[in-house]
CSV table of C-alpha atoms and ligand atoms in Angstrom, one decimal:
chain,number,residue,atom,x,y,z
A,122,MET,CA,0.0,0.0,0.0
A,123,GLU,CA,2.8,2.4,0.8
A,124,ASN,CA,4.0,2.3,-2.8
A,125,TYR,CA,0.6,2.8,-4.2
A,126,LYS,CA,0.0,5.7,-1.7
A,127,THR,CA,3.1,7.7,-2.8
A,128,ILE,CA,2.3,7.2,-6.5
A,129,ILE,CA,-1.4,8.2,-6.0
A,130,GLU,CA,-0.3,11.4,-4.1
A,131,ASP,CA,2.2,12.3,-6.8
A,132,ILE,CA,-0.2,11.8,-9.6
A,133,TYR,CA,-3.0,13.7,-7.9
A,134,TYR,CA,-1.0,16.8,-7.3
A,135,ASP,CA,0.3,16.6,-10.8
A,136,LEU,CA,-3.1,16.5,-12.3
A,137,LYS,CA,-5.1,18.7,-9.7
A,138,ASN,CA,-4.2,21.9,-11.5
A,139,VAL,CA,-4.0,20.6,-15.1
A,140,ASP,CA,-6.4,22.4,-17.3
A,141,ASP,CA,-9.4,20.2,-17.6
A,142,ILE,CA,-10.8,20.3,-21.2
A,143,GLY,CA,-13.8,18.2,-20.4
A,144,GLU,CA,-17.3,19.2,-19.8
A,145,VAL,CA,-19.8,18.2,-17.1
A,146,ALA,CA,-22.9,16.2,-18.4
A,147,ASN,CA,-26.0,18.3,-18.6
A,148,TYR,CA,-28.4,16.2,-20.6
A,149,ILE,CA,-29.7,15.1,-17.2
A,150,PRO,CA,-30.4,18.6,-15.9
A,151,GLU,CA,-29.8,17.7,-12.2
A,152,LEU,CA,-26.3,16.5,-13.0
A,153,ALA,CA,-25.1,20.0,-14.1
A,154,PHE,CA,-25.3,21.2,-10.6
A,155,VAL,CA,-22.2,19.3,-9.5
A,156,SER,CA,-19.1,21.2,-8.5
A,157,PRO,CA,-17.1,20.8,-11.7
A,158,ASN,CA,-13.5,20.7,-10.3
A,159,SER,CA,-14.2,18.0,-7.7
A,160,PHE,CA,-11.4,15.5,-7.8
A,161,GLY,CA,-11.0,12.4,-5.6
A,162,VAL,CA,-9.3,9.1,-5.8
A,163,ASN,CA,-9.5,5.9,-3.5
A,164,ILE,CA,-7.9,2.5,-3.6
A,165,THR,CA,-8.9,-0.6,-1.6
A,166,THR,CA,-6.7,-3.6,-1.6
A,167,ILE,CA,-7.9,-7.1,-1.4
A,168,ASP,CA,-6.3,-7.1,2.2
A,169,LYS,CA,-8.9,-4.3,2.9
A,170,GLU,CA,-6.3,-1.6,3.1
A,171,ASN,CA,-7.6,1.7,2.0
A,172,PHE,CA,-6.2,5.1,0.9
A,173,GLY,CA,-8.0,8.1,-0.4
A,174,ILE,CA,-7.1,11.6,-1.5
A,175,GLY,CA,-9.0,14.8,-2.4
A,176,ASP,CA,-12.7,14.6,-2.5
A,177,PHE,CA,-12.6,10.8,-2.1
A,178,ASP,CA,-15.3,10.9,0.7
A,179,GLN,CA,-17.8,13.0,-1.1
A,180,LYS,CA,-20.9,11.2,-2.6
A,181,PHE,CA,-21.6,11.7,-6.3
A,182,SER,CA,-23.9,10.2,-8.9
A,183,ILE,CA,-22.4,6.9,-10.0
A,184,GLN,CA,-24.8,6.7,-13.1
A,185,SER,CA,-23.7,3.8,-15.3
A,186,ILE,CA,-21.2,2.4,-12.9
A,187,SER,CA,-24.4,1.0,-11.2
A,188,LYS,CA,-24.8,-1.1,-14.2
A,189,ILE,CA,-22.1,-3.5,-12.8
A,190,LEU,CA,-24.2,-4.1,-9.7
A,191,SER,CA,-27.5,-4.6,-11.6
A,192,LEU,CA,-25.7,-7.0,-13.8
A,193,THR,CA,-24.3,-8.9,-10.8
A,194,LEU,CA,-27.7,-9.4,-9.2
A,195,ALA,CA,-29.4,-10.3,-12.4
A,196,TYR,CA,-26.5,-12.9,-13.2
A,197,LYS,CA,-27.0,-14.4,-9.7
A,198,LEU,CA,-30.8,-14.7,-10.2
A,199,GLU,CA,-30.9,-15.7,-13.7
A,200,GLY,CA,-27.7,-17.6,-14.3
A,201,GLU,CA,-26.5,-18.4,-17.8
A,202,ASN,CA,-29.9,-17.9,-19.3
A,203,LEU,CA,-29.3,-14.2,-18.9
A,204,TRP,CA,-27.1,-14.3,-22.0
A,205,ASN,CA,-30.3,-15.2,-24.1
A,206,ARG,CA,-31.5,-11.8,-23.3
A,207,VAL,CA,-28.4,-9.7,-23.7
A,208,ASP,CA,-25.1,-10.2,-25.6
A,209,VAL,CA,-21.6,-9.8,-24.5
A,210,GLU,CA,-20.1,-7.9,-27.5
A,211,PRO,CA,-18.8,-4.4,-27.7
A,212,SER,CA,-21.1,-2.2,-29.6
A,213,GLY,CA,-18.7,0.4,-31.2
A,214,ASN,CA,-21.8,2.8,-31.0
A,215,PRO,CA,-22.7,5.5,-28.4
A,216,PHE,CA,-24.1,4.2,-25.1
A,217,ASN,CA,-27.7,5.3,-26.0
A,218,SER,CA,-27.9,4.3,-29.6
A,219,LEU,CA,-30.9,2.6,-31.1
A,220,LEU,CA,-29.1,1.5,-34.3
A,221,GLN,CA,-28.1,-2.1,-33.7
A,222,LEU,CA,-31.2,-3.0,-31.9
A,223,GLU,CA,-33.1,-3.2,-35.3
A,224,THR,CA,-30.7,-5.7,-36.9
A,225,ASN,CA,-30.2,-7.6,-33.7
A,226,LEU,CA,-34.0,-8.0,-33.1
A,227,GLY,CA,-34.1,-6.3,-29.8
A,228,LYS,CA,-31.2,-8.1,-28.2
A,229,PRO,CA,-28.8,-5.5,-26.8
A,230,ARG,CA,-25.1,-5.9,-27.6
A,231,ASN,CA,-24.0,-5.9,-24.0
A,232,PRO,CA,-25.2,-5.1,-20.4
A,233,PHE,CA,-23.4,-1.8,-20.1
A,234,ILE,CA,-25.0,0.2,-23.0
A,235,ASN,CA,-28.3,1.7,-21.9
A,236,SER,CA,-30.4,-0.8,-23.9
A,237,GLY,CA,-28.7,-3.7,-22.2
A,238,ALA,CA,-29.0,-2.2,-18.7
A,239,ILE,CA,-32.7,-1.6,-19.4
A,240,VAL,CA,-33.2,-5.3,-20.2
A,241,ILE,CA,-31.2,-6.2,-17.1
A,242,CYS,CA,-33.8,-4.0,-15.1
A,243,ASP,CA,-36.5,-6.0,-16.7
A,244,VAL,CA,-35.0,-9.3,-15.6
A,245,LEU,CA,-34.6,-7.9,-12.1
A,246,LEU,CA,-38.2,-6.7,-12.0
A,247,SER,CA,-39.4,-10.2,-12.8
A,248,HIS,CA,-37.4,-11.7,-9.9
A,249,LEU,CA,-37.8,-9.1,-7.1
A,250,LYS,CA,-40.8,-8.5,-4.9
A,251,ASN,CA,-39.9,-4.9,-4.0
A,252,PRO,CA,-37.3,-4.1,-6.8
A,253,LYS,CA,-36.0,-0.7,-5.5
A,254,VAL,CA,-35.8,-1.9,-1.9
A,255,ASP,CA,-34.3,-5.2,-2.7
A,256,PHE,CA,-31.7,-3.8,-5.1
A,257,LEU,CA,-30.6,-1.3,-2.6
A,258,ASN,CA,-30.4,-3.9,0.2
A,259,PHE,CA,-28.3,-6.1,-2.1
A,260,CYS,CA,-25.9,-3.1,-2.6
A,261,LYS,CA,-25.8,-2.3,1.2
A,262,GLU,CA,-24.9,-6.0,1.9
A,263,ILE,CA,-22.0,-6.2,-0.5
A,264,ALA,CA,-20.6,-2.9,0.7
A,265,ASN,CA,-21.5,-3.3,4.3
A,266,ASN,CA,-22.8,0.2,4.1
A,267,THR,CA,-26.3,1.2,5.2
A,268,THR,CA,-25.9,4.8,4.0
A,269,LEU,CA,-26.3,4.0,0.2
A,270,ASN,CA,-29.3,5.5,-1.4
A,271,TYR,CA,-31.0,6.7,-4.6
A,272,ASN,CA,-31.0,10.4,-5.3
A,273,GLU,CA,-34.7,11.0,-6.0
A,274,LYS,CA,-34.1,14.5,-7.6
A,275,VAL,CA,-31.6,12.9,-10.0
A,276,ALA,CA,-34.0,10.0,-10.8
A,277,GLN,CA,-36.9,12.5,-11.5
A,278,SER,CA,-34.7,14.7,-13.6
A,279,GLU,CA,-33.7,11.8,-15.8
A,280,LYS,CA,-37.4,10.6,-16.0
A,281,LYS,CA,-38.4,14.0,-17.3
A,282,SER,CA,-35.7,14.1,-19.9
A,283,GLY,CA,-35.1,10.4,-20.7
A,284,TYR,CA,-36.8,10.4,-24.1
A,285,ARG,CA,-34.0,8.3,-25.7
A,286,ASN,CA,-34.2,5.7,-22.8
A,287,ALA,CA,-37.9,5.6,-23.2
A,288,ALA,CA,-37.5,5.0,-26.9
A,289,LEU,CA,-35.0,2.2,-26.3
A,290,CYS,CA,-37.3,0.4,-23.8
A,291,ASN,CA,-40.4,0.7,-26.1
A,292,PHE,CA,-38.4,-0.5,-29.1
A,293,ILE,CA,-37.0,-3.5,-27.2
A,294,LYS,CA,-40.5,-4.3,-25.9
A,295,SER,CA,-41.8,-4.4,-29.6
A,296,PHE,CA,-39.3,-7.3,-30.1
A,297,GLY,CA,-40.7,-9.1,-27.0
A,298,ASN,CA,-37.4,-8.7,-25.0
A,299,ILE,CA,-39.1,-6.5,-22.2
A,300,LYS,CA,-41.6,-8.6,-20.2
A,301,ASN,CA,-42.8,-6.0,-17.7
A,302,ASP,CA,-44.5,-2.6,-18.0
A,303,VAL,CA,-42.3,-0.1,-19.8
A,304,ASP,CA,-42.9,2.8,-17.2
A,305,GLU,CA,-41.9,0.4,-14.4
A,306,VAL,CA,-38.8,-0.7,-16.1
A,307,LEU,CA,-37.7,2.9,-16.9
A,308,ASP,CA,-38.5,4.1,-13.3
A,309,PHE,CA,-36.4,1.3,-11.9
A,310,TYR,CA,-33.6,2.1,-14.4
A,311,PHE,CA,-33.5,5.8,-13.6
A,312,HIS,CA,-33.4,5.0,-9.9
A,313,ILE,CA,-30.5,2.5,-10.2
A,314,CYS,CA,-28.5,5.2,-12.2
A,315,SER,CA,-29.1,7.8,-9.5
A,316,ILE,CA,-27.4,5.8,-6.7
A,317,GLU,CA,-24.8,8.0,-5.0
A,318,MET,CA,-21.5,6.8,-3.6
A,319,SER,CA,-18.1,8.3,-2.7
A,320,CYS,CA,-14.9,7.1,-4.3
A,321,LYS,CA,-14.2,5.2,-1.0
A,322,GLU,CA,-17.6,3.5,-1.0
A,323,LEU,CA,-17.2,2.6,-4.7
A,324,SER,CA,-13.8,1.1,-4.2
A,325,GLN,CA,-15.2,-1.1,-1.3
A,326,ILE,CA,-18.4,-2.1,-3.0
A,327,ALA,CA,-16.5,-3.3,-6.1
A,328,LEU,CA,-13.9,-5.4,-4.3
A,329,TYR,CA,-15.8,-8.6,-4.9
A,330,LEU,CA,-14.7,-8.3,-8.5
A,331,ALA,CA,-11.0,-8.2,-7.4
A,332,ASP,CA,-11.1,-10.8,-4.6
A,333,ASP,CA,-11.7,-14.3,-5.7
A,334,PHE,CA,-12.5,-15.2,-2.1
A,335,TYR,CA,-14.8,-12.2,-1.2
A,336,THR,CA,-17.6,-12.8,1.1
A,337,THR,CA,-19.9,-10.2,2.6
A,338,HIS,CA,-20.1,-9.4,6.3
A,339,LYS,CA,-23.1,-11.9,6.4
A,340,GLY,CA,-20.7,-14.6,5.1
A,341,ASN,CA,-22.4,-14.7,1.5
A,342,ARG,CA,-20.4,-15.0,-1.7
A,343,VAL,CA,-21.4,-12.4,-4.2
A,344,LEU,CA,-20.4,-14.3,-7.3
A,345,THR,CA,-18.6,-17.5,-8.3
A,346,MET,CA,-15.0,-17.1,-9.6
A,347,SER,CA,-16.3,-17.9,-13.0
A,348,GLN,CA,-19.0,-15.3,-12.8
A,349,ALA,CA,-16.7,-12.6,-11.6
A,350,LYS,CA,-14.3,-13.4,-14.3
A,351,ARG,CA,-17.0,-13.0,-16.9
A,352,ILE,CA,-18.1,-9.6,-15.5
A,353,ASN,CA,-14.5,-8.4,-15.6
A,354,ALA,CA,-14.3,-9.5,-19.1
A,355,ILE,CA,-17.4,-7.5,-20.1
A,356,MET,CA,-15.9,-4.5,-18.2
A,357,ILE,CA,-12.6,-4.6,-20.2
A,358,THR,CA,-14.4,-5.0,-23.6
A,359,CYS,CA,-17.4,-2.8,-23.0
A,360,GLY,CA,-16.9,-0.6,-19.8
A,361,PHE,CA,-16.1,2.7,-21.5
A,362,TYR,CA,-18.5,3.5,-24.2
A,363,ASP,CA,-16.8,4.1,-27.5
A,364,GLU,CA,-13.5,4.3,-25.6
A,365,SER,CA,-13.3,0.7,-24.3
A,366,GLY,CA,-10.4,-0.1,-26.6
A,367,GLU,CA,-8.6,3.1,-25.7
A,368,PHE,CA,-9.0,2.4,-21.9
A,369,ALA,CA,-7.6,-1.3,-22.3
A,370,PHE,CA,-4.7,0.2,-24.4
A,371,LYS,CA,-3.8,2.9,-22.1
A,372,VAL,CA,-4.8,1.7,-18.6
A,373,GLY,CA,-5.0,-2.0,-19.1
A,374,LEU,CA,-7.6,-2.8,-16.4
A,375,PRO,CA,-11.2,-3.9,-16.4
A,376,GLY,CA,-13.3,-0.9,-15.4
A,377,LYS,CA,-16.6,1.0,-15.8
A,378,SER,CA,-17.3,4.7,-16.1
A,379,GLY,CA,-20.4,6.8,-15.6
A,380,VAL,CA,-21.6,10.2,-16.9
A,381,GLY,CA,-21.3,11.5,-13.3
A,382,GLY,CA,-17.5,11.5,-13.9
A,383,GLY,CA,-16.7,8.4,-11.9
A,384,ILE,CA,-14.5,5.5,-13.0
A,385,VAL,CA,-13.9,2.3,-11.2
A,386,ALA,CA,-11.1,-0.1,-12.2
A,387,ILE,CA,-10.3,-3.5,-11.0
A,388,HIS,CA,-6.9,-5.3,-10.8
A,389,PRO,CA,-8.0,-8.9,-10.1
A,390,ASP,CA,-6.2,-10.3,-7.0
A,391,LYS,CA,-4.8,-7.0,-6.0
A,392,TYR,CA,-7.1,-4.0,-5.7
A,393,CYS,CA,-10.0,-1.8,-6.7
A,394,ILE,CA,-9.3,1.9,-7.5
A,395,THR,CA,-11.8,4.7,-8.2
A,396,VAL,CA,-11.5,8.2,-9.5
A,397,TRP,CA,-14.0,11.0,-9.6
A,398,SER,CA,-13.7,14.1,-11.6
A,399,PRO,CA,-17.0,15.3,-13.3
A,400,LYS,CA,-15.8,17.0,-16.5
A,401,LEU,CA,-16.1,14.4,-19.3
A,402,ASN,CA,-14.1,14.0,-22.5
A,403,GLN,CA,-15.9,13.7,-25.9
A,404,ASN,CA,-16.6,10.1,-25.3
A,405,GLY,CA,-18.4,10.7,-22.0
A,406,ASN,CA,-15.5,9.4,-19.8
A,407,SER,CA,-14.0,11.5,-17.0
A,408,TYR,CA,-11.1,13.5,-18.6
A,409,LYS,CA,-8.9,13.5,-15.6
A,410,GLY,CA,-10.1,10.0,-14.4
A,411,MET,CA,-8.7,8.6,-17.7
A,412,LEU,CA,-5.4,10.4,-17.3
A,413,PHE,CA,-5.0,9.5,-13.7
A,414,LEU,CA,-5.5,5.8,-14.2
A,415,GLU,CA,-3.2,5.7,-17.2
A,416,LYS,CA,-0.4,7.3,-15.1
A,417,PHE,CA,-1.2,5.0,-12.1
A,418,THR,CA,-1.0,1.6,-14.0
A,419,SER,CA,2.2,2.9,-15.8
A,420,LYS,CA,4.0,4.1,-12.6
A,421,THR,CA,3.0,1.0,-10.6
A,422,THR,CA,3.4,-1.4,-13.6
A,423,SER,CA,0.2,-2.9,-12.5
A,424,SER,CA,-2.1,-3.5,-15.5
A,425,ILE,CA,-3.3,-6.9,-16.2
A,426,PHE,CA,-1.2,-7.1,-19.4
B,650,LIG,N1,-28.6,7.4,-16.6
B,650,LIG,C1,-27.7,7.7,-17.7
B,650,LIG,C2,-28.4,7.5,-19.1
B,650,LIG,O1,-29.1,6.6,-19.2
B,650,LIG,C3,-26.5,6.7,-17.6
B,650,LIG,C4,-25.4,7.0,-18.6
B,650,LIG,C5,-24.1,6.8,-18.2
B,650,LIG,O2,-23.6,7.0,-17.1
B,650,LIG,O3,-23.5,6.1,-19.1
B,650,LIG,O4,-28.2,8.2,-19.8
């Protein structure tokens, strides 16, 4: 940890005052109120050692990073049948694109683009009695953290402006790949995206993807080793919108970003690291977050390749 800590501090202070050419997401109006120069980093090792710097303790909207958690629960509940509903191929298209759904007959290319995550929400609705409560309880157990919650304002703000997600959900339903009521699926999807966590909480909750032997404080396993391997594989191929190749190329870790400016990256058997900086590059990924992680894996020589 001492080695990681010194390197994180050096990179953090190097980047803190770098001119950030990104822009805060504002297509969900409520997200535009974030303080644009926030910058935090946190690492948790599989020995549960933890180090954070900057705004690492401040909660932010994790947005698409929550797609890892919804996928995890759906995979637990549905098993391998899940892949009949959603594919595991990179899309090479924007995260909210409708294009491939037409030719792929309503089967989304992967669970991390919006269409795929919407189908995952539909799968969860079919399994859970009280979907919002049950999903949050699942997250709380993995993280051993009772403070996790949805941000109702963000969820409602997205509901009002989420025309494209509504189009995706309706379009998929027309192919029969949404089983529940469209409004219920979308409401659940918007709530899952609105969950807030700090970098510290995020690096703790995602540790089950780094640690093959992870059990929750109640003694439950989150995933089998093979399931965790598969989710890591989808993260490295599909976790960064149109920039997943670039992230693998420059950083070399499985990860997932969100339009709230967060990034979580996993080094299997070593650590989970998170960065939050809300200004996004042209591909919707945190500008400083990408730079930070590229420098971090280079200086620690700790990518998976
Ligand atoms: N709630 C956002 C949307 O559906 C999530 C986008 C993201 O973080 O990639 O547009």
